[in-house]
Coordinates of C-alpha atoms in Angstrom, one line a residue:
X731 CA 62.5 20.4 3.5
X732 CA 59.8 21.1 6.1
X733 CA 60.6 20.5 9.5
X734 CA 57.9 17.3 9.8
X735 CA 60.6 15.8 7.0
X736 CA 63.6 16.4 9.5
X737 CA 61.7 15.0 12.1
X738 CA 60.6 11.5 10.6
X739 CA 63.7 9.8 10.5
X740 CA 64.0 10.4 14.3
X741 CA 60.6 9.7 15.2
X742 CA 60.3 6.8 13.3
X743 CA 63.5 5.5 14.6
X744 CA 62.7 5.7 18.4
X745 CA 59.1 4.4 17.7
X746 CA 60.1 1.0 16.1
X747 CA 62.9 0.6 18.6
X748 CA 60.5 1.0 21.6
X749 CA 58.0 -1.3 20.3
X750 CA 60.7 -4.0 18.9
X751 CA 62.4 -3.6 22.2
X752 CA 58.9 -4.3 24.3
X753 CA 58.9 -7.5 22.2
X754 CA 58.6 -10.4 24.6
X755 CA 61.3 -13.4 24.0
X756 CA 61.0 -16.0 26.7
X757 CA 64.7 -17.1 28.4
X758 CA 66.5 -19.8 30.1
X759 CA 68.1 -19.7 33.1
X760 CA 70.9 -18.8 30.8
X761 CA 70.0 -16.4 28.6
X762 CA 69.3 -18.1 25.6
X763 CA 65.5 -18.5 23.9
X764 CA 64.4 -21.4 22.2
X765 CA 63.7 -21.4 18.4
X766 CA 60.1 -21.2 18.8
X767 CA 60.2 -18.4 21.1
X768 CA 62.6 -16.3 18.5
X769 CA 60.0 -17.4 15.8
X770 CA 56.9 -15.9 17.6
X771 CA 59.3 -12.4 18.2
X772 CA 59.8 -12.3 14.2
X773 CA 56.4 -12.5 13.8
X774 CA 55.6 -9.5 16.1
X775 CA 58.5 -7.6 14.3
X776 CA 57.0 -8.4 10.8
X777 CA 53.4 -7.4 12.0
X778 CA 55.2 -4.5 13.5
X779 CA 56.3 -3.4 10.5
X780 CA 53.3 -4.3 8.2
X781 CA 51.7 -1.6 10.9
X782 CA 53.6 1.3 10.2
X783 CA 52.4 4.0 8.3
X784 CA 53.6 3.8 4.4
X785 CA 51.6 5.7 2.1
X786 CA 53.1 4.2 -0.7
X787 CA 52.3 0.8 0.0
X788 CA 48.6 0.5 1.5
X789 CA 48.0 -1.9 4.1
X790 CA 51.7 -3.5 3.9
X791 CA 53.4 -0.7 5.9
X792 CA 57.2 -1.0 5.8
X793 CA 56.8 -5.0 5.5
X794 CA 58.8 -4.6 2.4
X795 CA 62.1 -3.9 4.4
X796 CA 62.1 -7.1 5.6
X797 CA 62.4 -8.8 2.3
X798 CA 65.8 -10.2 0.8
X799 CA 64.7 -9.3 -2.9
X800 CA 65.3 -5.2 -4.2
X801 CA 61.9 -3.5 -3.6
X802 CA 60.9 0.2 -3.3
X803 CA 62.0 0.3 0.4
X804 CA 65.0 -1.9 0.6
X805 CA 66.6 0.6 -2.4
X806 CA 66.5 3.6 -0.4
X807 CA 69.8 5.0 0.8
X808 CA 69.9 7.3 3.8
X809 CA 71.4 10.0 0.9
X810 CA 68.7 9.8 -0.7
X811 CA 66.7 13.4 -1.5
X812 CA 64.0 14.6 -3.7
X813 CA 64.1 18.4 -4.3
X814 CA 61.5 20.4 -6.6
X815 CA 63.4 20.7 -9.6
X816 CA 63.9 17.2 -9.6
X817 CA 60.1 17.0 -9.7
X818 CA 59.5 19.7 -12.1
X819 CA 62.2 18.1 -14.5
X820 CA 60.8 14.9 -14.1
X821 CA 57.5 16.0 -15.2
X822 CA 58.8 17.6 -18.0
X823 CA 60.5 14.7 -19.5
X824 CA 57.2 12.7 -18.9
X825 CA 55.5 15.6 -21.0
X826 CA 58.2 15.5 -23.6
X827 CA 58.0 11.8 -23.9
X828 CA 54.1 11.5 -24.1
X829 CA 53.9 14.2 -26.7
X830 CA 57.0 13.2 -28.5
X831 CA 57.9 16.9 -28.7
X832 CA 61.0 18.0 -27.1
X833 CA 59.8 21.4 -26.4
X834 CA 56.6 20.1 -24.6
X835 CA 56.0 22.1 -21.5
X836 CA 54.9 20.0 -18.7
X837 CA 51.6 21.5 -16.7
X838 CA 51.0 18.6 -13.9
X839 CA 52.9 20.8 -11.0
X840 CA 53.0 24.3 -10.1
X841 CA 56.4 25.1 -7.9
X842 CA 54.7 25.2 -5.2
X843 CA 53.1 21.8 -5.7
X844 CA 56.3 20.5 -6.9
X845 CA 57.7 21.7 -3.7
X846 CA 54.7 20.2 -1.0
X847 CA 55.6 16.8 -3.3
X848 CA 58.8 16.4 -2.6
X849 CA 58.5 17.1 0.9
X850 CA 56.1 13.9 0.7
X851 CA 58.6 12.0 -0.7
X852 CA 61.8 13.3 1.2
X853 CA 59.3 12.2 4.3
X854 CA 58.7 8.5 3.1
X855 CA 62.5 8.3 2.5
X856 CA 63.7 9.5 5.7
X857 CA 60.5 7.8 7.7
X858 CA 61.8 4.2 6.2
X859 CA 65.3 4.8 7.1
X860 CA 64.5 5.8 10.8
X861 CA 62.4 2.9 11.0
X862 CA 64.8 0.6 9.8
X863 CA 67.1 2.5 12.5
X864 CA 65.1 1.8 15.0
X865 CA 64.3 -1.7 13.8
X866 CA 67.5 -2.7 13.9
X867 CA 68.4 -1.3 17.5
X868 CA 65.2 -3.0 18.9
X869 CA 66.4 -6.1 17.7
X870 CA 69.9 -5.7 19.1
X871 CA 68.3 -5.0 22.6
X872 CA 65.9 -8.1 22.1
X873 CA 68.4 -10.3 21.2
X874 CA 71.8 -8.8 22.5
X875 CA 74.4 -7.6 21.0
X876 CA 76.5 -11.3 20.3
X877 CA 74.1 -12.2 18.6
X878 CA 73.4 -8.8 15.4
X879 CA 77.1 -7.4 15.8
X880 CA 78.3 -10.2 13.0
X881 CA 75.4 -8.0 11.0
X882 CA 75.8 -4.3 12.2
X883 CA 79.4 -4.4 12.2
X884 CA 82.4 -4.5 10.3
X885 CA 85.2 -6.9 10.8
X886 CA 87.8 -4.5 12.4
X887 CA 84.6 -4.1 15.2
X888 CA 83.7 -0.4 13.4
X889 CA 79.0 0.1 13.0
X890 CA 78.0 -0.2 9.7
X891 CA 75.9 2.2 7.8
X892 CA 72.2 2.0 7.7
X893 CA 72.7 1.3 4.1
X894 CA 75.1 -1.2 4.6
X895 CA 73.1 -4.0 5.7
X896 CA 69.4 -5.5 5.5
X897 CA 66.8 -5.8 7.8
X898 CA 66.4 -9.8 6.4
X899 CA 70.1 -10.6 7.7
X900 CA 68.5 -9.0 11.2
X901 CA 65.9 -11.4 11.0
X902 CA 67.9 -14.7 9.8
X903 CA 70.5 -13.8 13.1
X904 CA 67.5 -13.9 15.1
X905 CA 66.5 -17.8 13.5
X906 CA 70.4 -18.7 13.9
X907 CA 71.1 -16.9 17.6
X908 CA 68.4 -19.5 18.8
X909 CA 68.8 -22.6 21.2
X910 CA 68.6 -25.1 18.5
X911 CA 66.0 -28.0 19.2
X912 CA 67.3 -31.8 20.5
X913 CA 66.9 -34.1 17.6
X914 CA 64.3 -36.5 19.4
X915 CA 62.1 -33.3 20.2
X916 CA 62.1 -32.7 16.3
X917 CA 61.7 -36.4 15.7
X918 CA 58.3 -36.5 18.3
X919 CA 57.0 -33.2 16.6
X920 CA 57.1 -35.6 12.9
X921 CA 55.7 -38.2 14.7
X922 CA 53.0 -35.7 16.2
X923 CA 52.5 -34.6 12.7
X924 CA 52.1 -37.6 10.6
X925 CA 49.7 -39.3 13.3
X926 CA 47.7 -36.1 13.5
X927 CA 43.8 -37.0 14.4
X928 CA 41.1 -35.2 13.2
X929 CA 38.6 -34.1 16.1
X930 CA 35.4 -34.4 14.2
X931 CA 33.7 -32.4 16.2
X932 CA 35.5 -29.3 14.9
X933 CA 35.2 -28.3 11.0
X934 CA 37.6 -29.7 8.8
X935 CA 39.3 -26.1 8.0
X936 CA 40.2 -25.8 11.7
X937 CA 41.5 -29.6 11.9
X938 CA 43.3 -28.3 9.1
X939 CA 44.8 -25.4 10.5
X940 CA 46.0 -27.1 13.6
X941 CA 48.0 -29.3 11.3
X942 CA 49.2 -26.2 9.5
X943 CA 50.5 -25.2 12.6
X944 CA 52.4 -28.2 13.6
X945 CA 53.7 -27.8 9.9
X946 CA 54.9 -24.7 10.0
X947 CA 57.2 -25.1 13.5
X948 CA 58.7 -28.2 12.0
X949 CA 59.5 -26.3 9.2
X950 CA 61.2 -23.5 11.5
X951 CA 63.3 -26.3 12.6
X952 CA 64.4 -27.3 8.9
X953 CA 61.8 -30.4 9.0
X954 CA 60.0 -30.1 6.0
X955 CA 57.1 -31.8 6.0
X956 CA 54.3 -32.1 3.0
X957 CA 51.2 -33.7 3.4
X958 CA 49.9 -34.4 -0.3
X959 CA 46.7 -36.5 1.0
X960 CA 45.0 -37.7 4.4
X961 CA 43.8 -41.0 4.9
X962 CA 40.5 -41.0 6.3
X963 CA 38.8 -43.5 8.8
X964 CA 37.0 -44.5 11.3
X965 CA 37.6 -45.0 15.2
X966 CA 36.6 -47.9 17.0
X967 CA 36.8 -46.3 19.7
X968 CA 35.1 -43.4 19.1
X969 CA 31.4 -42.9 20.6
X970 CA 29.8 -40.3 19.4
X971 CA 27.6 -38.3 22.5

């Protein structure tokens, strides 16, 4: 492998943990952070990751390692390694299987060019494994430790293996580590909600989108709200100027 490939994992690693761990996450008096404050840090850690360079996946980054469903980033093992007959031998079974002749030949790669592509590949491979490093160790410094051991380690108090856990558990630990919300303050943000006003001097997409917001912390919450119409009328005590 060429030395950028034994480089990436590293440098990807340090990278996301020094911009995870630059994250700010509001506190009490006691430590803790509110829900909505651990929601606005996931959002900085997914648009983080939707930032990172992934030329595999245009314009979505490592966003992928994030997810709870098997993808082409969450598969990778940290044992993974292309080498260049693994490319060469893969081309030639592609040849053999488009031509239907089992002495086909493949042409597509040169050794050389089989070689500079699986130094791409080993590099994509060890780049999402130091980022998912360094992920997780941004996280842990965000959020302390009490709150991503039940995730990064073992029972008997041993680390896990980067392959041993997923960046979504990370993510759900940061949801369930939070200060949960009083169950009047969720009952006044329904209320809020439901007798949402239109301010008809915006445009009805951004009344809209203020109500989308309002939506979307209840749902953080677990309040699940759908609006399936809006009832529309007048003010009496509205003057228009």
């Amino acid at each position: 492998m060429s030395e950028s490939t034994y480089l990436a994992r590293a440098q990807s690693k340090t990278a996301a943990a020094q911009a995870i761990q630059a994250i700010p996450l509001l506190r009490n008096s006691n430590g803790q952070y509110q829900h909505d404050a651990g929601e606005k840090a996931i959002t900085a850690i997914l648009s983080y990751l939707r930032a990172c360079f992934n030329s595999s996946q245009s314009g979505q980054g490592m966003f992928a390692l994030s997810e709870r469903s098997t993808n082409s980033l969450t598969s990778i093992k940290s044992t993974d390694c292309i080498t260049t007959d693994s490319i060469l031998r893969d081309a030639t079974d592609a040849a053999i299987a488009a031509t239907g002749k089992p002495d086909a030949v493949q042409t597509k790669y040169t050794r050389s060019e089989a070689r500079d592509e699986a130094d791409s590949n080993n590099y994509s491979i060890q780049a999402t494994i130091g980022t998912k490093e360094g992920t997780s160790e941004g996280i842990t410094a965000l959020v302390r430790s009490a709150i991503t051991d039940q995730i990064l380690k073992n029972v008997d108090g041993t680390p896990k293996t980067v392959d041993e856990y997923a960046l979504y558990e990370l993510i759900q630990a940061i949801r369930d580590g939070a200060v949960r919300p009083e169950h009047q303050d969720i009952l006044n943000l329904a209320k809020t909600v439901l007798e949402f006003q239109f301010d008809w001097r915006k445009k009805i997409q951004a009344n809209l989108e203020q109500m989308k917001v309002l939506i979307e912390r209840g749902k953080t919450s677990g309040l699940n709200l759908d609006i399936k119409f809006i009832i529309i009328s007048p003010r009496r005590d509205y003057r228009p100027r």
